[in-house]
Amino acid sequence: MSNSLEDDSDNFEVTPWKVEGAVDYDRLIKKFGTQEITDEILEKIQSFTGQLHPLLEHRFFFSHRDLDWILNKYEKDEKFYLYTGRGPSGMVHLGHLMPWFLTKHLQDKFDSNLLFQITDDEKFLFGNKTMDEINKNVYENILDIIAIGFKKSRTKIIVNSRHIKHLYSNSLEIAKRITFSTAKSVFGFTNSTNVGMIGFPPLQAVPCFLPTIIEGKPTPVLIPAAIDQDPYWRLTRDIAEKIGFYKPAQIHSKFLPSLQTTGKMSSSNPETALFTTDEPKIIEEKVSNAFTGGQPTTALQKKLGGNPGICSVFSYLKFLFDTSRESNQRELKCRSGNLLCGECKHDLSDHSTTFISMFQERRQKAKDLVPEYMYSEDG
Ligand code: TYM
């Protein structure tokens, strides 16, 4: 699918279905028309949450829409819902977990209800999987969502094709107000895009409005997600007030990079990603083949130092496992030639194996809890 958001002067592309090239996040803020997360906003969050979450502190979450507005509402005792989601194209990888980690933190700190949407329809329409394959992924992905540890009493998982009767009438209100011309310019649809995809965006918009319907009063919604999902919210925000709802607010993350090159970790290319279902041997193999910012030989690395700025191994350690202090030290040692890539790979392999095996135990326990997390009209 071509993308009208792309501009010839960029050597990267970000759409809900594709992230390619070395993403320039400052430029993306300008292109998408979002706002940078300022120190002032972080201070305000910290005043509610105490310690700042590492993903905020490290600026992995870097951009927003109306985050200041939603915090002001909260200050005036207007609580917000959280809304996030997953398109079940395959197994879940560590990149997907990043927005979910922050979502859990926000749920705990703000005591928010969470709607979690699974867009099985989207992944059937966009891609080559059968509905049977997608259904298997839905089940596996639900185990990951539960394993994150969201509060059972405050979390509802919506699977589009199963819960369509709760979504459809509101999606019609939205669909009626979006022209093909707008959808084309926002998503880059072309004449060869199937009509299912063209008609899909209102379904991802609906959960932005469900909290107001559930609560019976205007209810703010905050969406934590990577910035690839922003086109959906741009469209939703355009029509929200016209149909009597608040505009949904967003907090956008960067992408956990591919293990092998630039671009994001992607489930359609398994070598680029560490999955929550990977066995230790596979994790070791993937990490040992990872792309680093190191020099081609040990002698050159010691002489010239490496470049953590382009190193996938450094990014994973920084955003997932190192403390700020450890990460700063790692960076200094690398740049000065006092750290070899093998050592960082060893650290990443160790940390990932431990984390993923712990997560697999949680996935196992989640099997008994699935029905309790599913959305139902009676709450
Ligand atoms: P999906 O399944 O592509 O991605 C799920 C979530 O993970 C984020 N993400 C990443 N974050 C960091 N690093 C990466 N490498 C990476 N890859 C993906 C995505 O931004 C997303 O937050 N259409 C959606 C499903 C959806 C949704 C939502 C997502 C429905 N409603 C509301 C967010 C919020 C999708 O296919 O996501």
CSV table of C-alpha atoms and ligand atoms in Angstrom, one decimal:
chain,number,residue,atom,x,y,z
A,1,MET,CA,0.0,0.0,0.0
A,2,SER,CA,1.5,3.4,-0.9
A,3,ASN,CA,1.5,6.0,1.8
A,4,SER,CA,0.7,9.6,1.3
A,5,LEU,CA,2.3,10.5,4.6
A,6,GLU,CA,5.6,9.6,3.0
A,7,ASP,CA,7.5,12.5,1.5
A,8,ASP,CA,10.3,12.1,-1.0
A,9,SER,CA,12.9,13.9,1.2
A,10,ASP,CA,12.5,11.2,3.9
A,11,ASN,CA,14.3,7.9,3.8
A,12,PHE,CA,11.9,6.3,6.3
A,13,GLU,CA,8.2,5.4,6.2
A,14,VAL,CA,5.8,5.0,9.1
A,15,THR,CA,2.2,3.7,8.5
A,16,PRO,CA,0.0,1.4,10.7
A,17,TRP,CA,1.2,-1.5,8.4
A,18,LYS,CA,4.8,-0.7,7.7
A,19,VAL,CA,7.8,0.9,9.4
A,20,GLU,CA,10.9,1.1,7.3
A,21,GLY,CA,14.2,3.0,7.3
A,22,ALA,CA,15.8,5.0,10.1
A,23,VAL,CA,12.9,6.8,11.7
A,24,ASP,CA,13.6,10.5,12.4
A,25,TYR,CA,11.3,11.0,15.4
A,26,ASP,CA,11.6,14.8,15.5
A,27,ARG,CA,10.6,15.0,11.9
A,28,LEU,CA,7.7,12.6,12.5
A,29,ILE,CA,6.3,14.9,15.2
A,30,LYS,CA,6.2,17.6,12.5
A,31,LYS,CA,4.8,15.4,9.8
A,32,PHE,CA,2.1,13.9,11.9
A,33,GLY,CA,1.4,17.2,13.7
A,34,THR,CA,1.7,15.8,17.2
A,35,GLN,CA,3.4,17.4,20.3
A,36,GLU,CA,6.7,16.6,21.9
A,37,ILE,CA,6.4,15.4,25.6
A,38,THR,CA,7.9,18.3,27.5
A,39,ASP,CA,9.7,18.3,30.9
A,40,GLU,CA,6.6,20.1,32.2
A,41,ILE,CA,4.3,17.2,31.3
A,42,LEU,CA,6.7,14.7,32.8
A,43,GLU,CA,6.8,16.7,36.0
A,44,LYS,CA,3.0,16.7,36.1
A,45,ILE,CA,2.8,12.9,35.5
A,46,GLN,CA,5.4,12.5,38.3
A,47,SER,CA,3.3,14.5,40.7
A,48,PHE,CA,0.6,11.9,40.3
A,49,THR,CA,2.7,8.7,40.0
A,50,GLY,CA,5.7,9.4,42.2
A,51,GLN,CA,8.7,7.7,40.4
A,52,LEU,CA,8.7,8.4,36.6
A,53,HIS,CA,8.3,5.1,34.6
A,54,PRO,CA,11.7,4.3,32.8
A,55,LEU,CA,10.0,4.4,29.4
A,56,LEU,CA,9.0,8.0,30.1
A,57,GLU,CA,12.3,8.9,31.7
A,58,HIS,CA,14.3,7.4,28.7
A,59,ARG,CA,11.9,9.3,26.4
A,60,PHE,CA,10.9,6.0,24.7
A,61,PHE,CA,7.5,7.7,24.8
A,62,PHE,CA,8.3,10.9,23.1
A,63,SER,CA,5.1,12.4,21.6
A,64,HIS,CA,1.5,13.0,22.4
A,65,ARG,CA,-1.9,14.5,21.6
A,66,ASP,CA,-3.8,16.2,24.5
A,67,LEU,CA,-1.8,14.4,27.3
A,68,ASP,CA,-1.7,17.8,29.2
A,69,TRP,CA,-5.5,18.1,28.7
A,70,ILE,CA,-6.2,14.6,30.1
A,71,LEU,CA,-3.9,15.3,33.1
A,72,ASN,CA,-5.7,18.5,33.9
A,73,LYS,CA,-9.0,16.7,33.7
A,74,TYR,CA,-7.6,14.1,36.1
A,75,GLU,CA,-6.5,16.8,38.5
A,76,LYS,CA,-10.1,18.0,38.5
A,77,ASP,CA,-11.3,14.5,39.5
A,78,GLU,CA,-12.3,13.5,36.0
A,79,LYS,CA,-10.9,10.0,35.6
A,80,PHE,CA,-9.8,8.6,32.2
A,81,TYR,CA,-10.0,5.2,30.5
A,82,LEU,CA,-7.0,3.7,28.8
A,83,TYR,CA,-7.4,2.1,25.4
A,84,THR,CA,-4.9,0.1,23.5
A,85,GLY,CA,-4.8,-2.9,21.2
A,86,ARG,CA,-3.2,-5.7,19.1
A,87,GLY,CA,-3.6,-6.8,15.5
A,88,PRO,CA,-3.2,-10.6,15.7
A,89,SER,CA,-0.9,-11.1,12.7
A,90,GLY,CA,1.3,-13.6,14.6
A,91,MET,CA,2.9,-14.1,18.0
A,92,VAL,CA,3.7,-11.2,20.2
A,93,HIS,CA,7.3,-9.8,20.3
A,94,LEU,CA,9.1,-7.6,22.8
A,95,GLY,CA,8.3,-4.5,20.8
A,96,HIS,CA,4.5,-5.0,21.3
A,97,LEU,CA,5.1,-5.2,25.0
A,98,MET,CA,6.5,-1.7,25.3
A,99,PRO,CA,3.2,0.2,25.0
A,100,TRP,CA,1.6,-2.4,27.2
A,101,PHE,CA,4.1,-2.0,30.0
A,102,LEU,CA,3.3,1.7,30.1
A,103,THR,CA,-0.4,1.0,29.9
A,104,LYS,CA,-0.1,-1.3,32.9
A,105,HIS,CA,1.9,1.3,34.9
A,106,LEU,CA,-0.8,4.0,34.0
A,107,GLN,CA,-3.6,1.6,35.0
A,108,ASP,CA,-2.0,1.0,38.4
A,109,LYS,CA,-1.1,4.6,39.1
A,110,PHE,CA,-4.3,6.3,37.8
A,111,ASP,CA,-6.6,3.4,38.7
A,112,SER,CA,-8.0,3.5,35.2
A,113,ASN,CA,-10.3,1.1,33.4
A,114,LEU,CA,-8.7,-0.4,30.2
A,115,LEU,CA,-10.3,-1.4,26.9
A,116,PHE,CA,-8.0,-3.7,24.9
A,117,GLN,CA,-9.0,-4.2,21.3
A,118,ILE,CA,-7.9,-7.1,19.1
A,119,THR,CA,-8.4,-6.3,15.5
A,120,ASP,CA,-8.7,-9.8,14.0
A,121,ASP,CA,-10.7,-8.3,11.1
A,122,GLU,CA,-7.9,-5.9,10.2
A,123,LYS,CA,-5.3,-8.7,10.1
A,124,PHE,CA,-7.6,-10.9,8.0
A,125,LEU,CA,-8.3,-8.2,5.6
A,126,PHE,CA,-4.7,-7.0,5.4
A,127,GLY,CA,-2.5,-10.0,4.8
A,128,ASN,CA,-2.6,-13.6,3.7
A,129,LYS,CA,-3.7,-15.4,6.8
A,130,THR,CA,-6.9,-17.5,7.0
A,131,MET,CA,-9.5,-16.7,9.7
A,132,ASP,CA,-8.5,-20.0,11.4
A,133,GLU,CA,-4.9,-18.9,11.6
A,134,ILE,CA,-5.9,-15.5,12.9
A,135,ASN,CA,-8.1,-17.1,15.5
A,136,LYS,CA,-5.2,-19.1,16.9
A,137,ASN,CA,-3.2,-15.9,17.1
A,138,VAL,CA,-6.1,-14.2,18.9
A,139,TYR,CA,-5.9,-16.8,21.6
A,140,GLU,CA,-2.1,-16.8,21.9
A,141,ASN,CA,-2.1,-13.0,22.0
A,142,ILE,CA,-4.7,-12.9,24.8
A,143,LEU,CA,-2.4,-15.0,26.9
A,144,ASP,CA,0.3,-12.3,26.4
A,145,ILE,CA,-2.1,-9.5,27.3
A,146,ILE,CA,-3.2,-11.2,30.5
A,147,ALA,CA,0.5,-12.1,31.3
A,148,ILE,CA,1.3,-8.3,31.4
A,149,GLY,CA,-0.7,-8.3,34.7
A,150,PHE,CA,-3.5,-5.8,33.9
A,151,LYS,CA,-6.1,-5.7,36.7
A,152,LYS,CA,-8.8,-8.2,36.0
A,153,SER,CA,-11.6,-6.1,37.5
A,154,ARG,CA,-10.6,-3.0,35.3
A,155,THR,CA,-9.7,-4.6,32.0
A,156,LYS,CA,-11.9,-5.8,29.1
A,157,ILE,CA,-10.6,-7.4,26.0
A,158,ILE,CA,-12.6,-6.8,22.8
A,159,VAL,CA,-12.2,-9.1,19.8
A,160,ASN,CA,-13.7,-7.3,16.9
A,161,SER,CA,-15.3,-10.2,15.0
A,162,ARG,CA,-16.8,-11.6,18.3
A,163,HIS,CA,-18.0,-8.3,19.8
A,164,ILE,CA,-19.1,-6.7,16.6
A,165,LYS,CA,-22.7,-6.1,17.9
A,166,HIS,CA,-21.2,-3.8,20.6
A,167,LEU,CA,-19.2,-1.9,18.0
A,168,TYR,CA,-21.3,-1.8,14.9
A,169,SER,CA,-23.9,1.0,15.5
A,170,ASN,CA,-21.2,3.4,16.7
A,171,SER,CA,-18.9,2.5,13.9
A,172,LEU,CA,-21.7,3.5,11.5
A,173,GLU,CA,-21.8,7.0,13.1
A,174,ILE,CA,-18.1,7.3,12.4
A,175,ALA,CA,-18.1,5.7,9.0
A,176,LYS,CA,-20.8,8.1,7.8
A,177,ARG,CA,-18.5,11.1,8.5
A,178,ILE,CA,-15.3,9.9,6.8
A,179,THR,CA,-15.0,10.3,3.1
A,180,PHE,CA,-13.0,8.0,0.9
A,181,SER,CA,-10.9,11.0,-0.1
A,182,THR,CA,-10.0,11.6,3.6
A,183,ALA,CA,-9.3,7.8,4.2
A,184,LYS,CA,-7.1,7.8,1.1
A,185,SER,CA,-5.0,10.8,2.2
A,186,VAL,CA,-4.6,9.6,5.8
A,187,PHE,CA,-3.9,5.9,5.1
A,188,GLY,CA,-2.6,5.9,1.5
A,189,PHE,CA,-5.4,3.6,0.3
A,190,THR,CA,-5.4,3.1,-3.5
A,191,ASN,CA,-7.8,1.7,-6.1
A,192,SER,CA,-6.4,-1.8,-5.5
A,193,THR,CA,-7.0,-1.7,-1.7
A,194,ASN,CA,-9.8,-4.1,-0.8
A,195,VAL,CA,-13.0,-2.5,0.4
A,196,GLY,CA,-12.8,-4.3,3.7
A,197,MET,CA,-9.6,-2.3,4.6
A,198,ILE,CA,-11.2,0.9,3.3
A,199,GLY,CA,-14.1,0.3,5.7
A,200,PHE,CA,-12.1,-0.8,8.6
A,201,PRO,CA,-10.8,2.4,10.3
A,202,PRO,CA,-14.1,3.2,12.1
A,203,LEU,CA,-13.9,-0.1,14.0
A,204,GLN,CA,-10.5,0.9,15.5
A,205,ALA,CA,-12.0,4.3,16.4
A,206,VAL,CA,-15.1,3.0,18.3
A,207,PRO,CA,-13.4,2.0,21.6
A,208,CYS,CA,-12.4,5.7,21.9
A,209,PHE,CA,-16.1,6.4,22.5
A,210,LEU,CA,-17.2,3.3,24.3
A,211,PRO,CA,-16.1,4.7,27.8
A,212,THR,CA,-18.6,7.6,27.4
A,213,ILE,CA,-21.3,5.1,26.5
A,214,ILE,CA,-20.5,2.7,29.3
A,215,GLU,CA,-20.2,5.4,31.9
A,216,GLY,CA,-23.2,7.4,30.7
A,217,LYS,CA,-21.2,10.7,30.8
A,218,PRO,CA,-18.4,12.3,28.8
A,219,THR,CA,-15.3,10.2,29.7
A,220,PRO,CA,-11.7,11.1,28.6
A,221,VAL,CA,-9.7,8.3,26.9
A,222,LEU,CA,-5.9,8.0,26.7
A,223,ILE,CA,-4.3,5.7,24.1
A,224,PRO,CA,-0.7,4.4,24.7
A,225,ALA,CA,0.7,3.0,21.5
A,226,ALA,CA,3.7,3.3,19.2
A,227,ILE,CA,3.3,6.2,16.8
A,228,ASP,CA,2.5,4.0,13.8
A,229,GLN,CA,-1.2,3.9,15.0
A,230,ASP,CA,-1.5,7.7,15.0
A,231,PRO,CA,-3.3,7.9,11.6
A,232,TYR,CA,-6.3,6.2,13.2
A,233,TRP,CA,-6.5,8.8,15.9
A,234,ARG,CA,-6.1,11.7,13.6
A,235,LEU,CA,-9.2,10.6,11.8
A,236,THR,CA,-11.1,9.8,15.0
A,237,ARG,CA,-10.2,13.2,16.6
A,238,ASP,CA,-11.5,15.0,13.5
A,239,ILE,CA,-15.0,13.6,14.0
A,240,ALA,CA,-15.2,13.1,17.7
A,241,GLU,CA,-16.8,16.3,18.7
A,242,LYS,CA,-19.1,16.3,15.8
A,243,ILE,CA,-20.8,13.2,17.2
A,244,GLY,CA,-20.7,14.4,20.8
A,245,PHE,CA,-17.5,12.8,22.3
A,246,TYR,CA,-14.2,14.1,23.7
A,247,LYS,CA,-11.3,13.7,21.3
A,248,PRO,CA,-9.2,10.8,22.4
A,249,ALA,CA,-5.7,11.7,23.8
A,250,GLN,CA,-2.6,9.8,22.9
A,251,ILE,CA,0.9,9.0,24.2
A,252,HIS,CA,3.2,7.8,21.4
A,253,SER,CA,6.2,5.6,21.7
A,254,LYS,CA,9.2,5.0,19.4
A,255,PHE,CA,9.8,1.6,18.0
A,256,LEU,CA,11.9,-1.1,19.5
A,257,PRO,CA,14.2,-1.6,16.4
A,258,SER,CA,14.7,-4.7,14.4
A,259,LEU,CA,17.5,-6.9,15.7
A,260,GLN,CA,19.0,-7.0,12.2
A,261,THR,CA,18.8,-3.6,10.5
A,262,THR,CA,16.9,-0.3,10.7
A,263,GLY,CA,13.1,-0.4,10.8
A,264,LYS,CA,11.0,-1.9,13.6
A,265,MET,CA,10.9,-5.3,15.2
A,266,SER,CA,8.3,-7.1,13.1
A,267,SER,CA,6.4,-10.3,13.5
A,268,SER,CA,6.2,-10.9,9.8
A,269,ASN,CA,10.0,-11.2,9.8
A,270,PRO,CA,10.8,-13.5,12.7
A,271,GLU,CA,14.6,-13.1,12.6
A,272,THR,CA,14.2,-9.4,13.4
A,273,ALA,CA,12.2,-10.0,16.6
A,274,LEU,CA,12.4,-11.7,20.0
A,275,PHE,CA,9.0,-13.4,20.6
A,276,THR,CA,7.5,-14.1,24.0
A,277,THR,CA,7.2,-17.8,22.9
A,278,ASP,CA,10.9,-18.1,21.8
A,279,GLU,CA,13.0,-20.9,23.4
A,280,PRO,CA,16.3,-19.9,25.0
A,281,LYS,CA,18.3,-21.4,22.2
A,282,ILE,CA,16.5,-19.4,19.6
A,283,ILE,CA,16.9,-16.2,21.7
A,284,GLU,CA,20.7,-16.8,21.9
A,285,GLU,CA,20.9,-17.4,18.2
A,286,LYS,CA,19.0,-14.3,17.3
A,287,VAL,CA,20.9,-12.1,19.7
A,288,SER,CA,24.3,-13.4,18.5
A,289,ASN,CA,23.3,-12.5,14.9
A,290,ALA,CA,22.0,-9.0,15.9
A,291,PHE,CA,23.1,-5.8,14.2
A,292,THR,CA,25.4,-3.7,16.4
A,293,GLY,CA,27.1,-0.4,16.2
A,294,GLY,CA,30.5,-2.1,16.6
A,295,GLN,CA,33.6,-2.0,14.4
A,296,PRO,CA,34.3,-5.0,12.2
A,297,THR,CA,37.3,-6.2,14.3
A,298,THR,CA,38.2,-6.2,18.0
A,299,ALA,CA,41.3,-4.2,17.3
A,300,LEU,CA,39.3,-1.5,15.5
A,301,GLN,CA,36.7,-1.5,18.2
A,302,LYS,CA,39.4,-0.9,20.9
A,303,LYS,CA,40.9,1.9,18.8
A,304,LEU,CA,37.9,3.7,17.5
A,305,GLY,CA,35.0,2.7,19.8
A,306,GLY,CA,31.5,1.7,18.7
A,307,ASN,CA,28.3,3.7,17.9
A,308,PRO,CA,25.5,2.8,20.4
A,309,GLY,CA,23.3,5.3,18.5
A,310,ILE,CA,22.7,2.8,15.8
A,311,CYS,CA,23.1,-0.4,17.8
A,312,SER,CA,20.0,-2.6,18.3
A,313,VAL,CA,21.6,-4.5,21.2
A,314,PHE,CA,22.3,-1.2,23.0
A,315,SER,CA,18.7,-0.1,22.4
A,316,TYR,CA,17.2,-3.3,23.8
A,317,LEU,CA,19.4,-3.2,26.9
A,318,LYS,CA,18.6,0.5,27.4
A,319,PHE,CA,14.8,0.4,27.0
A,320,LEU,CA,14.2,-3.0,28.5
A,321,PHE,CA,16.9,-4.0,31.0
A,322,ASP,CA,19.5,-1.4,32.0
A,323,THR,CA,19.0,1.3,34.6
A,324,SER,CA,19.8,4.8,33.4
A,325,ARG,CA,23.1,4.6,35.2
A,326,GLU,CA,24.0,1.3,33.7
A,327,SER,CA,23.0,2.5,30.2
A,328,ASN,CA,25.1,5.6,30.5
A,329,GLN,CA,28.1,3.6,31.6
A,330,ARG,CA,27.6,1.1,28.8
A,331,GLU,CA,27.5,4.0,26.3
A,332,LEU,CA,30.7,5.6,27.6
A,333,LYS,CA,32.5,2.3,27.7
A,334,CYS,CA,31.4,1.4,24.1
A,335,ARG,CA,32.3,4.8,22.6
A,336,SER,CA,35.7,4.7,24.2
A,337,GLY,CA,36.5,1.2,22.9
A,338,ASN,CA,36.4,-0.4,26.3
A,339,LEU,CA,33.4,-2.7,25.6
A,340,LEU,CA,33.1,-5.3,22.9
A,341,CYS,CA,29.9,-6.2,21.1
A,342,GLY,CA,30.2,-9.8,22.4
A,343,GLU,CA,29.8,-8.6,26.0
A,344,CYS,CA,26.7,-6.6,25.3
A,345,LYS,CA,25.2,-9.5,23.3
A,346,HIS,CA,25.9,-11.8,26.2
A,347,ASP,CA,24.1,-9.4,28.6
A,348,LEU,CA,21.1,-9.1,26.3
A,349,SER,CA,20.9,-12.8,25.7
A,350,ASP,CA,21.0,-13.4,29.5
A,351,HIS,CA,18.4,-10.8,30.4
A,352,SER,CA,16.0,-11.7,27.5
A,353,THR,CA,16.2,-15.4,28.4
A,354,THR,CA,15.4,-14.8,32.0
A,355,PHE,CA,12.6,-12.3,31.2
A,356,ILE,CA,11.0,-14.5,28.5
A,357,SER,CA,11.0,-17.6,30.6
A,358,MET,CA,9.3,-15.7,33.5
A,359,PHE,CA,6.8,-14.3,31.0
A,360,GLN,CA,6.1,-17.8,29.6
A,361,GLU,CA,5.2,-19.0,33.1
A,362,ARG,CA,2.7,-16.1,33.4
A,363,ARG,CA,1.3,-17.0,29.9
A,364,GLN,CA,0.7,-20.5,31.2
A,365,LYS,CA,-1.2,-19.3,34.2
A,366,ALA,CA,-3.2,-16.9,32.0
A,367,LYS,CA,-4.9,-19.9,30.3
A,368,ASP,CA,-7.4,-20.2,33.2
A,369,LEU,CA,-8.2,-16.5,33.2
A,370,VAL,CA,-9.2,-15.8,29.6
A,371,PRO,CA,-13.1,-15.7,30.1
A,372,GLU,CA,-12.8,-13.3,33.0
A,373,TYR,CA,-10.9,-10.7,30.9
A,374,MET,CA,-13.3,-10.8,27.9
A,375,TYR,CA,-15.6,-7.8,27.2
A,376,SER,CA,-19.3,-8.3,27.9
A,377,GLU,CA,-22.2,-5.8,27.8
A,378,ASP,CA,-22.9,-6.3,31.5
A,379,GLY,CA,-19.4,-5.3,32.5
B,1,TYM,P1,0.0,-4.1,16.3
B,1,TYM,O1,-0.5,-5.5,16.6
B,1,TYM,O2,0.7,-3.9,15.0
B,1,TYM,O3,0.8,-3.6,17.5
B,1,TYM,C1,0.4,-3.7,18.8
B,1,TYM,C2,1.0,-2.5,19.6
B,1,TYM,O4,2.5,-2.5,19.6
B,1,TYM,C3,3.0,-1.3,19.0
B,1,TYM,N1,4.2,-1.8,18.3
B,1,TYM,C4,5.5,-1.5,18.7
B,1,TYM,N2,5.9,-0.7,19.7
B,1,TYM,C5,7.2,-0.6,19.9
B,1,TYM,N3,8.1,-1.2,19.1
B,1,TYM,C6,7.8,-2.0,18.0
B,1,TYM,N4,8.7,-2.5,17.2
B,1,TYM,C7,6.3,-2.1,17.8
B,1,TYM,N5,5.6,-2.8,16.9
B,1,TYM,C8,4.3,-2.6,17.2
B,1,TYM,C9,1.9,-0.8,18.1
B,1,TYM,O5,2.0,0.6,18.0
B,1,TYM,C10,0.7,-1.1,19.0
B,1,TYM,O6,0.5,-0.2,20.0
B,1,TYM,N6,-4.2,-1.9,14.6
B,1,TYM,C11,-3.5,-2.2,15.8
B,1,TYM,C12,-4.3,-2.9,16.9
B,1,TYM,C13,-5.1,-1.9,17.7
B,1,TYM,C14,-4.5,-0.9,18.5
B,1,TYM,C15,-5.7,-0.1,19.0
B,1,TYM,C16,-3.2,-0.5,18.8
B,1,TYM,C17,-6.5,-1.7,17.7
B,1,TYM,N7,-6.8,-0.7,18.6
B,1,TYM,C18,-5.4,0.9,19.9
B,1,TYM,C19,-3.0,0.5,19.7
B,1,TYM,C20,-4.1,1.2,20.3
B,1,TYM,C21,-2.3,-3.1,15.4
B,1,TYM,O7,-2.3,-3.8,14.4
B,1,TYM,O8,-1.3,-3.1,16.4
